[in-house]
Coordinates of C-alpha atoms and ligand atoms in Angstrom, one line a residue:
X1 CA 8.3 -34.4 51.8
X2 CA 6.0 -35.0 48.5
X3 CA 7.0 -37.3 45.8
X4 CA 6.3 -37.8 42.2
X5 CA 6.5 -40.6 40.4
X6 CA 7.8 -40.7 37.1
X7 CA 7.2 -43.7 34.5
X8 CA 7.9 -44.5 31.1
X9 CA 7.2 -48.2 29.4
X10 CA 10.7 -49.8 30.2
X11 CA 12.4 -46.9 33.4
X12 CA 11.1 -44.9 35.8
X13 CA 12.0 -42.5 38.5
X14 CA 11.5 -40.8 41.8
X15 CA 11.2 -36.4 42.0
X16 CA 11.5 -36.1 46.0
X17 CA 10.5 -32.4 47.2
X18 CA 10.9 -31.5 50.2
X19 CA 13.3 -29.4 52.9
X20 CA 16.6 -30.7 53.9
X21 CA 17.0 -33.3 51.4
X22 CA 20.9 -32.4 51.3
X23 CA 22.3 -35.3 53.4
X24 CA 20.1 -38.0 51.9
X25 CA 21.8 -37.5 48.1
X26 CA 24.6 -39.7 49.8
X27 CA 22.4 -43.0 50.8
X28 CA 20.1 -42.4 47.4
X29 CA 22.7 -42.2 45.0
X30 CA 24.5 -45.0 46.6
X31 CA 21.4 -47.5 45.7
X32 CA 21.6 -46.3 42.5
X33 CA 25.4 -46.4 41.5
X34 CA 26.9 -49.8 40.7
X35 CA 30.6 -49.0 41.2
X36 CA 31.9 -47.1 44.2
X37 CA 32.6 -43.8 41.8
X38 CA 31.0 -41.0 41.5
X39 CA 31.8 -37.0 40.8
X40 CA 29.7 -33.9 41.7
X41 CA 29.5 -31.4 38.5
X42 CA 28.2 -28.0 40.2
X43 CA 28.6 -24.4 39.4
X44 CA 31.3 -21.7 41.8
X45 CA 28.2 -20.0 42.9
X46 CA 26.2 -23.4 44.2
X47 CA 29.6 -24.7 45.5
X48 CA 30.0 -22.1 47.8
X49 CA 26.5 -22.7 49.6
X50 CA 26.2 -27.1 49.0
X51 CA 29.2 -28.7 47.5
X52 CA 30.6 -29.4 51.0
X53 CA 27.5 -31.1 52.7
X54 CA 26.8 -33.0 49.7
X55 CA 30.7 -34.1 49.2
X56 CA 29.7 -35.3 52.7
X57 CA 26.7 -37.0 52.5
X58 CA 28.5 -39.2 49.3
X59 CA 31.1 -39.4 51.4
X60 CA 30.3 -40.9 54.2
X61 CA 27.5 -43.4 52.1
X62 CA 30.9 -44.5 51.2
X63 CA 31.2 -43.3 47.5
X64 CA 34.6 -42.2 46.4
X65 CA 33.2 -38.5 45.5
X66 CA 34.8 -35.8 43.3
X67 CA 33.6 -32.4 42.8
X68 CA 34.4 -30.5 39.2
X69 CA 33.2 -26.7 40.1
X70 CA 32.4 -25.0 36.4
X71 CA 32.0 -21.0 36.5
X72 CA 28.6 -20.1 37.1
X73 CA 26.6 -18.7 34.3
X74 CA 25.0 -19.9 30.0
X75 CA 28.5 -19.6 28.9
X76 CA 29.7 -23.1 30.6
X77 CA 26.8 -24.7 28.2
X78 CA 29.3 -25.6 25.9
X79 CA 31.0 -28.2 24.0
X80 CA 34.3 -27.1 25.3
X81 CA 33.3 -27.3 28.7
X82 CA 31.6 -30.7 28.4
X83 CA 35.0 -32.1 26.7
X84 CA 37.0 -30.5 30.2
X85 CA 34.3 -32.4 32.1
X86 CA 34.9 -35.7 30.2
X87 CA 38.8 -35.4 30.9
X88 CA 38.1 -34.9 34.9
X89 CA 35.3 -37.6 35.0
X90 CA 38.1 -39.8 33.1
X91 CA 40.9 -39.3 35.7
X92 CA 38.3 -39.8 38.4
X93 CA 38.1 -43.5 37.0
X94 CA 34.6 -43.4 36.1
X95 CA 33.4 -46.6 34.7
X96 CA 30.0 -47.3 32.7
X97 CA 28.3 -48.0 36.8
X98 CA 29.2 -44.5 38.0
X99 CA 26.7 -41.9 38.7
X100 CA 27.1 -38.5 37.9
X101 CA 25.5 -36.1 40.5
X102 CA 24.0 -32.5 38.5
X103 CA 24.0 -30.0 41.8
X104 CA 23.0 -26.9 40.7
X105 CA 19.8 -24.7 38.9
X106 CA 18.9 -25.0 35.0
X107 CA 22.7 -25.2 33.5
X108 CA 24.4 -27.1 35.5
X109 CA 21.8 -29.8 35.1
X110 CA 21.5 -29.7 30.9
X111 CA 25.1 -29.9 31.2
X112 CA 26.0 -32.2 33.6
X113 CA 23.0 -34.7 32.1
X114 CA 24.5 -34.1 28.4
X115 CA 28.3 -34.9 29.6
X116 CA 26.4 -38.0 31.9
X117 CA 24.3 -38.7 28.6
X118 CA 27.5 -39.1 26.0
X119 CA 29.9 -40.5 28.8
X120 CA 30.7 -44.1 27.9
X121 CA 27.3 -43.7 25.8
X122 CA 25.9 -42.9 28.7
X123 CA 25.5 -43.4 32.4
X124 CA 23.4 -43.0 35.3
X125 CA 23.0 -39.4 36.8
X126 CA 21.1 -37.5 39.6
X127 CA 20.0 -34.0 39.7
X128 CA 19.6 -32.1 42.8
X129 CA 18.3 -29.0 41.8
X130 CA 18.5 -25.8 43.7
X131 CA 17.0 -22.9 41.9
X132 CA 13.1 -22.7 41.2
X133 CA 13.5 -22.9 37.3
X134 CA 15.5 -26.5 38.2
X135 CA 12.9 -27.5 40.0
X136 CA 9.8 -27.1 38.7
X137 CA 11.2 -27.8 35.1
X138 CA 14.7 -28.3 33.9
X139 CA 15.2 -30.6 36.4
X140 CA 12.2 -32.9 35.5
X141 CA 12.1 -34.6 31.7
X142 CA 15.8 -35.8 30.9
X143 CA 15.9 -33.0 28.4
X144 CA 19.8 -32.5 28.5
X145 CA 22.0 -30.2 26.1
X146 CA 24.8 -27.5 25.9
X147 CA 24.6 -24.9 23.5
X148 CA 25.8 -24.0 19.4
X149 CA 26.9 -20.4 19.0
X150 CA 23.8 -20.4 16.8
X151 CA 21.4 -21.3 19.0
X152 CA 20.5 -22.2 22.2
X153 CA 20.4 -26.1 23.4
X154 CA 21.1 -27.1 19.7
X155 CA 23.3 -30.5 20.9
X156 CA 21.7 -32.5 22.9
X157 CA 20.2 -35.7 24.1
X158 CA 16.6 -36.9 25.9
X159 CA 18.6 -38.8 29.4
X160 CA 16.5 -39.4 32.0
X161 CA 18.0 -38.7 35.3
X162 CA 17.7 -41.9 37.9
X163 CA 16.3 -39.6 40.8
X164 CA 15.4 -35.8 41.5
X165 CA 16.2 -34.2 44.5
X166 CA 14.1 -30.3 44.8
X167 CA 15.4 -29.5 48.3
X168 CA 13.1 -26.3 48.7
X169 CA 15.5 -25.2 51.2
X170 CA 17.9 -24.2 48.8
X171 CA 15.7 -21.6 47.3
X172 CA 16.4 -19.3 50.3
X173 CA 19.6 -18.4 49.4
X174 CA 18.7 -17.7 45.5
X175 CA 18.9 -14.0 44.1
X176 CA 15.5 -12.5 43.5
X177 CA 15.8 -12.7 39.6
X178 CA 16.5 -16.1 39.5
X179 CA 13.4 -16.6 41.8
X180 CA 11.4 -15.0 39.7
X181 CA 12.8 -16.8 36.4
X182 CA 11.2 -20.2 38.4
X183 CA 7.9 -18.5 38.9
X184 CA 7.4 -17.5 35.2
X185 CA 8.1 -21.4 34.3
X186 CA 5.2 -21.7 37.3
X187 CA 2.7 -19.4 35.6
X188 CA 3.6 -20.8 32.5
X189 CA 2.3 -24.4 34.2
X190 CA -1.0 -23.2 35.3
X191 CA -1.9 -21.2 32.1
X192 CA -1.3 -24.5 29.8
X193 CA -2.8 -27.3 32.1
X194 CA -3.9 -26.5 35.8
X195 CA -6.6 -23.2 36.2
X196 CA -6.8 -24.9 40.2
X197 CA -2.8 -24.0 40.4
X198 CA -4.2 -20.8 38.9
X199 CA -5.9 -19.1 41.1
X200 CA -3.7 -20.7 43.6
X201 CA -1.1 -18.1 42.5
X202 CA -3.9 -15.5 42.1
X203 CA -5.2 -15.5 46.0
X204 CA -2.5 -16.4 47.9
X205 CA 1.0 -15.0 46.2
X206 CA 2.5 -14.0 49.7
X207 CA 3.5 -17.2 51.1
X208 CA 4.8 -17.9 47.6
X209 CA 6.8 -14.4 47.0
X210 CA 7.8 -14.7 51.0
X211 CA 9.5 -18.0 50.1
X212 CA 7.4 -19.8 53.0
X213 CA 9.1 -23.4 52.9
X214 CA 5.8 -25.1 53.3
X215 CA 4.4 -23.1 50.4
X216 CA 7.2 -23.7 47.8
X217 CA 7.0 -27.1 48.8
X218 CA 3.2 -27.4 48.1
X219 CA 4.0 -25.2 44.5
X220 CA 6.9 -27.0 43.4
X221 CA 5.1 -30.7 44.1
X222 CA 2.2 -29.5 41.9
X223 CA 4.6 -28.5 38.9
X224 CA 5.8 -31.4 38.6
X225 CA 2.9 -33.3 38.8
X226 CA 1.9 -31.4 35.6
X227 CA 5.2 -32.0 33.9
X228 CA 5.3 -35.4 34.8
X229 CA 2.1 -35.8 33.6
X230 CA 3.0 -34.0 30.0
X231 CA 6.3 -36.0 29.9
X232 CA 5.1 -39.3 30.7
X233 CA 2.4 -38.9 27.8
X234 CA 5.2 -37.7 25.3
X235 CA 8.7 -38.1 26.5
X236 CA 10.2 -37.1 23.2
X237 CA 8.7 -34.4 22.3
X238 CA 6.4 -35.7 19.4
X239 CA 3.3 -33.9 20.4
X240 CA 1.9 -33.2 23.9
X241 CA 4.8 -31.9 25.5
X242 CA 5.3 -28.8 23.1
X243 CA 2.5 -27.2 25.1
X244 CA 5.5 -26.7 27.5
X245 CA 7.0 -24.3 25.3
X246 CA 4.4 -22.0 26.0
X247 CA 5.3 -18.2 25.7
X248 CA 9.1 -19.5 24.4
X249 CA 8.8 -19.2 20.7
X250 CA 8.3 -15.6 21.1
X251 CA 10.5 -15.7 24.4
X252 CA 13.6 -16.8 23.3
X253 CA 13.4 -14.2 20.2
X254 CA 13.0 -11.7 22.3
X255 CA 15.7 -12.6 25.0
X256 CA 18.4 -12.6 22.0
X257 CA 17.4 -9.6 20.4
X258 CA 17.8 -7.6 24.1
X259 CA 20.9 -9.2 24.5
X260 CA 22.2 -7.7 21.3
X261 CA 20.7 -5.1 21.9
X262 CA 20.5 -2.8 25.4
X263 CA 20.6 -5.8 27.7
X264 CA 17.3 -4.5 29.0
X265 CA 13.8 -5.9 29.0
X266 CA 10.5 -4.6 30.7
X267 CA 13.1 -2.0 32.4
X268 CA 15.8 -4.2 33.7
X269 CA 18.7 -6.8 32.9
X270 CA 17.2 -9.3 30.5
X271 CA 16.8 -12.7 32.2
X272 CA 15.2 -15.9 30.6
X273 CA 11.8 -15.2 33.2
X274 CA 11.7 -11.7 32.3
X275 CA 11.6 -12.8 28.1
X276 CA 9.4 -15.7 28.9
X277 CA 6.6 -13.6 30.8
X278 CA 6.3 -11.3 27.7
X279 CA 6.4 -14.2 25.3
X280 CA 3.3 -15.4 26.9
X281 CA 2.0 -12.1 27.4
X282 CA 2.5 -12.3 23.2
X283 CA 1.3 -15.3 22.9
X284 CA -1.5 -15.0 24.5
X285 CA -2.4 -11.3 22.6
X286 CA -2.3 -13.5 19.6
X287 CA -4.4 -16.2 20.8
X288 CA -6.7 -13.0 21.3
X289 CA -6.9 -11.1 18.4
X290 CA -7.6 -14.5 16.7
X291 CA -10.6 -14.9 19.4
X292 CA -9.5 -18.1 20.8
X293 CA -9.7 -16.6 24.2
X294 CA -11.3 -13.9 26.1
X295 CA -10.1 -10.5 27.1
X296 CA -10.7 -11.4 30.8
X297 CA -8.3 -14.9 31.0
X298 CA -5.6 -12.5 28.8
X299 CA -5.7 -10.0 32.3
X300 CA -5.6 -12.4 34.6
X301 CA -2.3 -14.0 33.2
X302 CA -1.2 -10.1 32.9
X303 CA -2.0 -9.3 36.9
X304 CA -0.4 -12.5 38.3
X305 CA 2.7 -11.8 36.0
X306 CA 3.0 -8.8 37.3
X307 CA 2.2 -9.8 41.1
X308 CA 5.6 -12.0 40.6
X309 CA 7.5 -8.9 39.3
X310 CA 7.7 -10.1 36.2
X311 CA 7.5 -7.5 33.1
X312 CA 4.3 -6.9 31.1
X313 CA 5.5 -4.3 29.0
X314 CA 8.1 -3.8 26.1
X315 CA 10.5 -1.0 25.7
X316 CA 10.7 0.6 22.4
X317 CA 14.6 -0.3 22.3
X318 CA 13.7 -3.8 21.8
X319 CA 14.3 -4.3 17.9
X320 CA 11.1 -6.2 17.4
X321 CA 12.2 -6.8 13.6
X322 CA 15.0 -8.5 14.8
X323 CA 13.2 -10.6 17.0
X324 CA 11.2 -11.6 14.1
X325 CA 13.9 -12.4 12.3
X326 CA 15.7 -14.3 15.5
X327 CA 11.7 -16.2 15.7
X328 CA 12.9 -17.7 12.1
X329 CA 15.5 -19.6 12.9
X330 CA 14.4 -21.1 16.1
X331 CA 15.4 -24.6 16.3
X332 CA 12.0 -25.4 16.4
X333 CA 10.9 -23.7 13.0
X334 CA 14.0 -26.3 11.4
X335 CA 11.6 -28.5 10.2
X336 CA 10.0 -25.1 8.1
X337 CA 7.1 -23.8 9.9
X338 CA 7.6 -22.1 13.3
X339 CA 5.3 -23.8 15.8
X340 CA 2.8 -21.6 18.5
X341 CA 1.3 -23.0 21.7
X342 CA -1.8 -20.5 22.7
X343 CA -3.7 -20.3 25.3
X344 CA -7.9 -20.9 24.8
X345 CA -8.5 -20.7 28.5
X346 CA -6.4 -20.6 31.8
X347 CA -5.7 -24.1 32.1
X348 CA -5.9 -25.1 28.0
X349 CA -3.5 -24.9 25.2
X350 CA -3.6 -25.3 21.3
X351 CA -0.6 -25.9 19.3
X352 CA -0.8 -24.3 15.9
X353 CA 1.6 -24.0 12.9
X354 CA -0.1 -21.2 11.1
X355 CA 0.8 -17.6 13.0
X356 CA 1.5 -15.4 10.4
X357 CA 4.4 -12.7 10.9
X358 CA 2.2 -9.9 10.8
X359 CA 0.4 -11.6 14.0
X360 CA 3.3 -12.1 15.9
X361 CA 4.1 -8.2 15.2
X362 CA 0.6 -7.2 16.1
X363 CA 1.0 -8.7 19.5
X364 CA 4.5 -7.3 20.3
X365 CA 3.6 -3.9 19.0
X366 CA 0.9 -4.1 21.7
X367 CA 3.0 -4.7 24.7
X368 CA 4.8 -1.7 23.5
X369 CA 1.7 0.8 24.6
X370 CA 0.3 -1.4 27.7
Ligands
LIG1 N1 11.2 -27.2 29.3 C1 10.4 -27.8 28.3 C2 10.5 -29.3 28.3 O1 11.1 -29.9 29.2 O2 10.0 -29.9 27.4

């Protein structure tokens, strides 16, 4: 098992990684909680594989554990759903000392920590995360939210979870697309900050694509050093930690304008991994045609995308003038100009404010004829 610590001026907290960390969620969460309550919020399609063990584990630590199973999928990202979870957490008795446990990949935890960040203003909570993307990102950084109809994550709240749990054992039972979502978020890691993680994931994909537990255990651990190290530098969001949003100005564009439109991208269902690959394959073709970087960094970031299966190319069904559009009112452009991390080597980032439209078009146009 590896650990990362995490610490800000006044808190602080623990990301374990490791295999079988299941039964220990019990003991852990019981040094954390201050009343003997506490209530699981998980997804159908996690309950059917963990809930059970981990009911168990709080169980028998001697918490008085309840489980509230939402359906699996965005759509329980909502205000509604967080106002159903407030009425169960309610007739569960739980008072400002409980501790919410988050069991689950990317949604369950922005919702679980958003209905754990506005609960009684607020109380403690614990993610154990068991898809990739949880773990080597969602999970880490106490960014917590459910979604507007507008836009993605619009209400939210910075909560920092008391303790991660990325049980890499989990990540055997996880569909392939979901697998490969995580490993974009990975790439993502080693283009902005770490060129050693880089060729990592250049020379020795097998173990990593093979879901070798010793592998995952050594890739997860070294993601979230890196965004530890971002988040403890800029917890809020004020400067160093946009580099994270890497390839997601362009991604998330992108990802809404194939849902509106065929539900298809690079030639299959449109998933978050699949739109953030090409958004730093975009981001990066800008970064290029204004010469911040080299061809050869460009196609090395293409070749390891693509070792991970994820897409390099854009259909021509993609309505890239919608996706410009889309790029305009990102949440992130509120404040009036729409904000670009690019990439100036593997293992460096800039964050600039000055892409023009015709850039961004340039770059998706080329993706089109790859
Ligand atoms: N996923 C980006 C962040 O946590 O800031």
């Amino acid at each position: 098992m590896q650990q990362v610590n995490i610490r800000f001026t006044s808190s602080g907290y623990v990301v374990r990684i490791g295999s079988n960390l299941l039964p220990r969620v019990g003991q852990e969460t019981r040094a954390i909680a201050r009343s003997p309550r506490a209530a699981v919020i998980t997804d159908a399609g996690v309950a059917a594989h963990y809930l059970d063990p981990l009911l168990a584990s709080l169980r028998g630590a001697g918490l008085q554990a309840e489980a509230a199973v939402v359906p699996a999928g965005e759509a329980s990202k909502s205000l509604t759903q967080a106002g159903e979870l407030y009425d169960r957490l309610l007739r569960a008795r739980l008072d400002r000392g409980s501790v919410v446990v988050a069991l689950g990949g990317g949604v369950v935890t922005d919702l679980a920590g958003f209905v754990a960040a506005t609960y009684m203003r607020g109380i403690a909570w614990v993610a154990v995360s068991t898809t990739l993307l949880g773990q080597v990102d969602a999970s880490v950084g106490g960014k917590t939210a459910v979604d507007h109809p507008r836009c993605k994550n619009l209400i939210g709240a910075f909560h920092q979870p008391s303790l991660v749990l990325a049980d890499v054992s989990t990540l055997a039972t996880l569909p392939d697309e979901e697998f490969r979502t995580g490993l974009a978020e990975v790439v993502k890691h080693a283009v902005i900050r770490d060129a050693q993680l880089f060729g990592l994931l250049e020379t020795r994909p097998d173990p990593i694509l093979g879901r070798d537990p010793d592998a995952l255990e050594d890739v997860v651990a070294r993601n979230v050093k890196i965004k530890a190290d971002v988040i403890m530098a800029d917890p809020h969001e004020s400067g160093l930690r946009r580099i994270l949003n890497y390839g997601h100005t362009v991604g998330h564009a992108l990802e809404s304008a194939a849902i509106e439109g065929s539900g298809k991208l690079g030639g299959a269902p449109v998933t978050h991994g699949r739109a953030v690959a090409l958004g730093m394959m975009a981001e990066a073709r800008i970064a290029l045609a204004r010469g911040l970087i080299g061809s050869a960094p460009v196609e090395r970031q293409r070749q390891v995308l693509k070792r991970f299966g994820l897409p390099v190319q854009l259909e021509a069904s993609v309505d890239l003038e919608r996706c410009l559009a889309l790029m305009q009112h990102d949440k992130k452009a509120l404040a009036g100009r729409l904000r670009f991390v690019l990439p100036e080597a593997i293992g460096a980032v800039r964050d600039v404010d000055d892409v023009a439209e015709d850039e961004i078009r340039q770059a998706l146009l080329s993706l089109t004829s790859d």
